[in-house]
PDB file of C-alpha atoms in Angstrom:
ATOM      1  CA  UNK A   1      -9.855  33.392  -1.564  1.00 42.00           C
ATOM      2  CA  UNK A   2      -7.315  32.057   1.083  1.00 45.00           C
ATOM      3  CA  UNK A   3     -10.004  29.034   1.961  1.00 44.00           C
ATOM      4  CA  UNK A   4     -10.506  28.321  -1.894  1.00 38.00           C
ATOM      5  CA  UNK A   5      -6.887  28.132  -1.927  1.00 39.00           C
ATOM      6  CA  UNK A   6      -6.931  25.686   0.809  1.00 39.00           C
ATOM      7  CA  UNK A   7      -9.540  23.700  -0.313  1.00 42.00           C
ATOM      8  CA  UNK A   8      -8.119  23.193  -3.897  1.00 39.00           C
ATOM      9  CA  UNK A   9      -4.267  22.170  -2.358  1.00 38.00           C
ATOM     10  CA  UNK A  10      -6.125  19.523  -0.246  1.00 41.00           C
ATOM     11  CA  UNK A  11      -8.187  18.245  -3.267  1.00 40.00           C
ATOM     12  CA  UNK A  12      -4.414  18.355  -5.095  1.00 40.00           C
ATOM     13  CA  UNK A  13      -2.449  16.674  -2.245  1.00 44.00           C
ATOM     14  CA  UNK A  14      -5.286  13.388  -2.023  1.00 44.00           C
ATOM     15  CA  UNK A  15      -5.902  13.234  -5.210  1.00 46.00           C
ATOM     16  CA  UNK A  16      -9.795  13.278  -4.641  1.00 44.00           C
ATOM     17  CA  UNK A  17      -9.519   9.511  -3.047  1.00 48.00           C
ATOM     18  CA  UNK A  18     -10.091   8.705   0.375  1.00 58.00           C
ATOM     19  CA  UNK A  19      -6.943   7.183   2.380  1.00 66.00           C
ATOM     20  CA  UNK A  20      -7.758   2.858   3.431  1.00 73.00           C
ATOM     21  CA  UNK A  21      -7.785   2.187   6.936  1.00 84.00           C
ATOM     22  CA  UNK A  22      -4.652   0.678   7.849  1.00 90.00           C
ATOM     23  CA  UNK A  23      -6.238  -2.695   8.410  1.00 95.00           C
ATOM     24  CA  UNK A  24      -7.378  -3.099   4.824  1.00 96.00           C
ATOM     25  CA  UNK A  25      -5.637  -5.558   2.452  1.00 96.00           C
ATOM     26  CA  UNK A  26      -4.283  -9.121   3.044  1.00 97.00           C
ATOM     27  CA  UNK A  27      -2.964 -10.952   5.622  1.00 98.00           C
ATOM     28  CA  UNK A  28      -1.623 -14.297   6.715  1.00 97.00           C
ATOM     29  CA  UNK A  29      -2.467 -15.845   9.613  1.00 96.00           C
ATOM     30  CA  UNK A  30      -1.050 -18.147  12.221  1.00 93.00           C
ATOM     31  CA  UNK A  31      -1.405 -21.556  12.043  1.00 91.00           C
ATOM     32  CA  UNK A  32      -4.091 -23.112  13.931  1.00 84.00           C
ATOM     33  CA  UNK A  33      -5.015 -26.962  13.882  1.00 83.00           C
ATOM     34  CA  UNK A  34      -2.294 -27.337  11.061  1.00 88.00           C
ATOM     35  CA  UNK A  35      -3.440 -24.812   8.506  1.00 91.00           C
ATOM     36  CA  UNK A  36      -3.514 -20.535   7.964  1.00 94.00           C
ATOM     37  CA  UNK A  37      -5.226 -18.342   5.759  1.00 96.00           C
ATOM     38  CA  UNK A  38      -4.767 -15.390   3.571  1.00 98.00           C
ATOM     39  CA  UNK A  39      -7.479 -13.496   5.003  1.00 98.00           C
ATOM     40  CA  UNK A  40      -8.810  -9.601   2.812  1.00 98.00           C
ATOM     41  CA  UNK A  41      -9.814  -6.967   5.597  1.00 97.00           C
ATOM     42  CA  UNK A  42     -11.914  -4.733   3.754  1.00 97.00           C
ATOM     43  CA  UNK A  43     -15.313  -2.455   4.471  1.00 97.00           C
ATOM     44  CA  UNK A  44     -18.478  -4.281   5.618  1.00 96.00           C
ATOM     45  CA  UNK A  45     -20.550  -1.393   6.012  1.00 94.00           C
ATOM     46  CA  UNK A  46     -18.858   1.261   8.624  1.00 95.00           C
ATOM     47  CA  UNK A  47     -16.885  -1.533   9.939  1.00 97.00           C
ATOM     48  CA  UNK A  48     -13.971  -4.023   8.623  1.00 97.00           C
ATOM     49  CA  UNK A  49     -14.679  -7.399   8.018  1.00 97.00           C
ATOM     50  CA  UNK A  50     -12.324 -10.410   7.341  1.00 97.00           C
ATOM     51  CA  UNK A  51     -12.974 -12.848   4.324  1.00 98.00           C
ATOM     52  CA  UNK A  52     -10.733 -16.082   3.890  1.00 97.00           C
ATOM     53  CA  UNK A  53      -9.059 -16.043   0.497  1.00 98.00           C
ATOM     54  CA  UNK A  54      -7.095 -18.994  -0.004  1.00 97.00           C
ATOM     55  CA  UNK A  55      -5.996 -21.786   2.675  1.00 97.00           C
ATOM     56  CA  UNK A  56      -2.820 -23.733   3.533  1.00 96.00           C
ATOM     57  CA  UNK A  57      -1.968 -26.964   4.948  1.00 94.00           C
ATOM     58  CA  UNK A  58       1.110 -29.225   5.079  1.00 92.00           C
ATOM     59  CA  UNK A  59       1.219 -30.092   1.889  1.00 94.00           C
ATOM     60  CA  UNK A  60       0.633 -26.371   0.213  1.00 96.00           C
ATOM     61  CA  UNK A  61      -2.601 -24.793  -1.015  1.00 97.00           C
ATOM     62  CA  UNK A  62      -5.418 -26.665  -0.574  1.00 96.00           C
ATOM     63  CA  UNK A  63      -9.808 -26.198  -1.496  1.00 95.00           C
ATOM     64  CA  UNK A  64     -10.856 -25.337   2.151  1.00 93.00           C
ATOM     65  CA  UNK A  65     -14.772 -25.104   2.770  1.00 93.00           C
ATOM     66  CA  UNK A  66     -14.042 -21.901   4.564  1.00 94.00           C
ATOM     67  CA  UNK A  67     -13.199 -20.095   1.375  1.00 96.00           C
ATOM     68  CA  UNK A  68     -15.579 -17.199   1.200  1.00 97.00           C
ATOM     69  CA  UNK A  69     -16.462 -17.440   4.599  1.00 97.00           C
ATOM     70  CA  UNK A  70     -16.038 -14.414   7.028  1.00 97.00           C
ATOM     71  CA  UNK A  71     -13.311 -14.844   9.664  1.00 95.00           C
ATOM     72  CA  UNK A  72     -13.692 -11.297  11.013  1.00 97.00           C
ATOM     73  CA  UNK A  73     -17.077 -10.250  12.024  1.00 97.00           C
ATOM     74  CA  UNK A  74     -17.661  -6.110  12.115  1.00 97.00           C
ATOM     75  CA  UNK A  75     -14.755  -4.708  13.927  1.00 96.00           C
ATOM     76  CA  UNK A  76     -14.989  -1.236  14.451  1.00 97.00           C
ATOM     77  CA  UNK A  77     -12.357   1.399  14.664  1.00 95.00           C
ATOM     78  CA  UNK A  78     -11.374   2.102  18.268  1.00 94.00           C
ATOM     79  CA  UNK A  79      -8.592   4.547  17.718  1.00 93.00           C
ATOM     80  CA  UNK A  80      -5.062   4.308  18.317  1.00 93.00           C
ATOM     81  CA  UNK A  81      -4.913   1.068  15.804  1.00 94.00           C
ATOM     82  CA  UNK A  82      -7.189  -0.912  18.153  1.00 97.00           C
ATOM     83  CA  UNK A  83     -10.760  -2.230  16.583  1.00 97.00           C
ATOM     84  CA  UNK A  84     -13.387  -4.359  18.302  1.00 96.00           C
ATOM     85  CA  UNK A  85     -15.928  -6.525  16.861  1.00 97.00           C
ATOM     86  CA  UNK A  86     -16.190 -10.498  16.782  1.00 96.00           C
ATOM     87  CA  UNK A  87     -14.261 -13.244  15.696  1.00 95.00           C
ATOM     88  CA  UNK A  88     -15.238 -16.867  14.248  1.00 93.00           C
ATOM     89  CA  UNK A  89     -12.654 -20.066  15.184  1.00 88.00           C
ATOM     90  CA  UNK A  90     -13.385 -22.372  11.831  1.00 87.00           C
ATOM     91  CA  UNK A  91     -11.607 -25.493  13.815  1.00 82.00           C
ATOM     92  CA  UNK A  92     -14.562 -25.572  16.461  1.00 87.00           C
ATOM     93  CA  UNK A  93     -17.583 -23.086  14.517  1.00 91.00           C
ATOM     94  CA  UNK A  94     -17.913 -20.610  17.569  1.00 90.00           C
ATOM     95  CA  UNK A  95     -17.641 -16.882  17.670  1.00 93.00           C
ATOM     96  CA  UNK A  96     -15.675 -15.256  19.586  1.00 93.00           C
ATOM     97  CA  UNK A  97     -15.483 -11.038  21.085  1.00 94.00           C
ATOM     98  CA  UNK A  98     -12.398 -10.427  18.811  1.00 95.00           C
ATOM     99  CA  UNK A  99      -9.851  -7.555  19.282  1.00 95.00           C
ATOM    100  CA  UNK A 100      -7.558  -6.316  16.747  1.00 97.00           C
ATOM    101  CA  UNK A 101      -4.395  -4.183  17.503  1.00 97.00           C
ATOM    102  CA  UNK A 102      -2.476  -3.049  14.927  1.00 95.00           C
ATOM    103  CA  UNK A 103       1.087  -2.363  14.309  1.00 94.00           C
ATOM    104  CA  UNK A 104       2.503  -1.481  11.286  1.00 93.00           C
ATOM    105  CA  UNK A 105       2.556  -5.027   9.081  1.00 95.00           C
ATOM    106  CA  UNK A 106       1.863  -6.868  12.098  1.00 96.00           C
ATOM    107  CA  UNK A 107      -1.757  -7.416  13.461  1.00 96.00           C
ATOM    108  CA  UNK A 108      -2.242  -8.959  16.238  1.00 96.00           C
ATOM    109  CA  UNK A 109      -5.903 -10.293  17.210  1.00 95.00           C
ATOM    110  CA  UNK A 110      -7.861 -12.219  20.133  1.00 93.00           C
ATOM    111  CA  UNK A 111     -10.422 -13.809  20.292  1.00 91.00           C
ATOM    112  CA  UNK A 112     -12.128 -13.977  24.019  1.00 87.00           C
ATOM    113  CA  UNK A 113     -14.807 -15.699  26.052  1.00 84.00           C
ATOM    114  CA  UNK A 114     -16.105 -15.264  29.708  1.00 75.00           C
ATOM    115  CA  UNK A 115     -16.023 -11.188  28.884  1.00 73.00           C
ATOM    116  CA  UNK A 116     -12.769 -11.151  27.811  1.00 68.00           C
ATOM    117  CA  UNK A 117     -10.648 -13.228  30.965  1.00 76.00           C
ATOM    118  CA  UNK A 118      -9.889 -16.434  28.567  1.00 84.00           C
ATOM    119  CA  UNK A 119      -8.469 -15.115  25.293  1.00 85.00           C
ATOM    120  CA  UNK A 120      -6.020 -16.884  22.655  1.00 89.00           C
ATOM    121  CA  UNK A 121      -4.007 -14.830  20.299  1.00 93.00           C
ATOM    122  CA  UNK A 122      -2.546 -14.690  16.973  1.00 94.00           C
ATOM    123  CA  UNK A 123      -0.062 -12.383  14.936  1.00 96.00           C
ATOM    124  CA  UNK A 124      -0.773 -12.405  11.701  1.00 97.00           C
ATOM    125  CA  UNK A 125       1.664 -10.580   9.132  1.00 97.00           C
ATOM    126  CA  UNK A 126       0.441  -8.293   5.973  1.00 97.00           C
ATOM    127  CA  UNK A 127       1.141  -9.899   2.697  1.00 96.00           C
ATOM    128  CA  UNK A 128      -0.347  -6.410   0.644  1.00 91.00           C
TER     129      UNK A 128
END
């Protein structure tokens, strides 16, 4: 009795859905040769991909050819709000080992060559 009792206060107190991951959702990043993204983390497979949404220039919104196109490449959970996975750099079309550390709204992710001794950063804030 006391482990049906259990079970149906957990199934009460979730609601029957499973919690996000933290990174999920939408989120603006830096600029970087003039423009940022809104970029949607969401499940690609057991990992979390990134897909550009919409881009931004100078002069506002623009049509971007990297709508669509995915930004962050299978990062996997690493505990502690760290994930690791891959990264692609639109302004020069090369990949990078990518590493995501989370903080609250704020993400902040690499993207690193030569195993990880040349890296270049951005912050990118949560928009929902």
């Amino acid at each position: 009795m006391k482990k049906l009792m259990t079970a149906a206060l957990a199934c009460a107190a979730f609601g029957g859905v499973a919690l996000a991951d933290p990174i999920e959702g939408i989120w603006q990043t830096e600029p970087d040769d003039g423009a940022y993204a809104l970029v949607e983390m969401a499940p690609c497979g057991s990992n979390y991909c990134g897909t550009i949404q919409r881009t931004f220039n100078a002069t506002g919104e623009y049509a971007s050819n990297n709508i669509g196109k995915t930004l962050v490449i299978d990062m996997a959970a690493d505990g502690g709000g760290k994930y690791k996975g891959k990264v692609w750099r639109p302004s020069n079309d090369k990949v990078y080992i990518g590493k995501i550390a989370l903080q609250g709204d704020s993400m902040l992710l690499s993207g690193c060559v030569a195993g990880g001794l040349i890296c270049s950063k951005q912050t990118w804030s949560r928009v929902k």
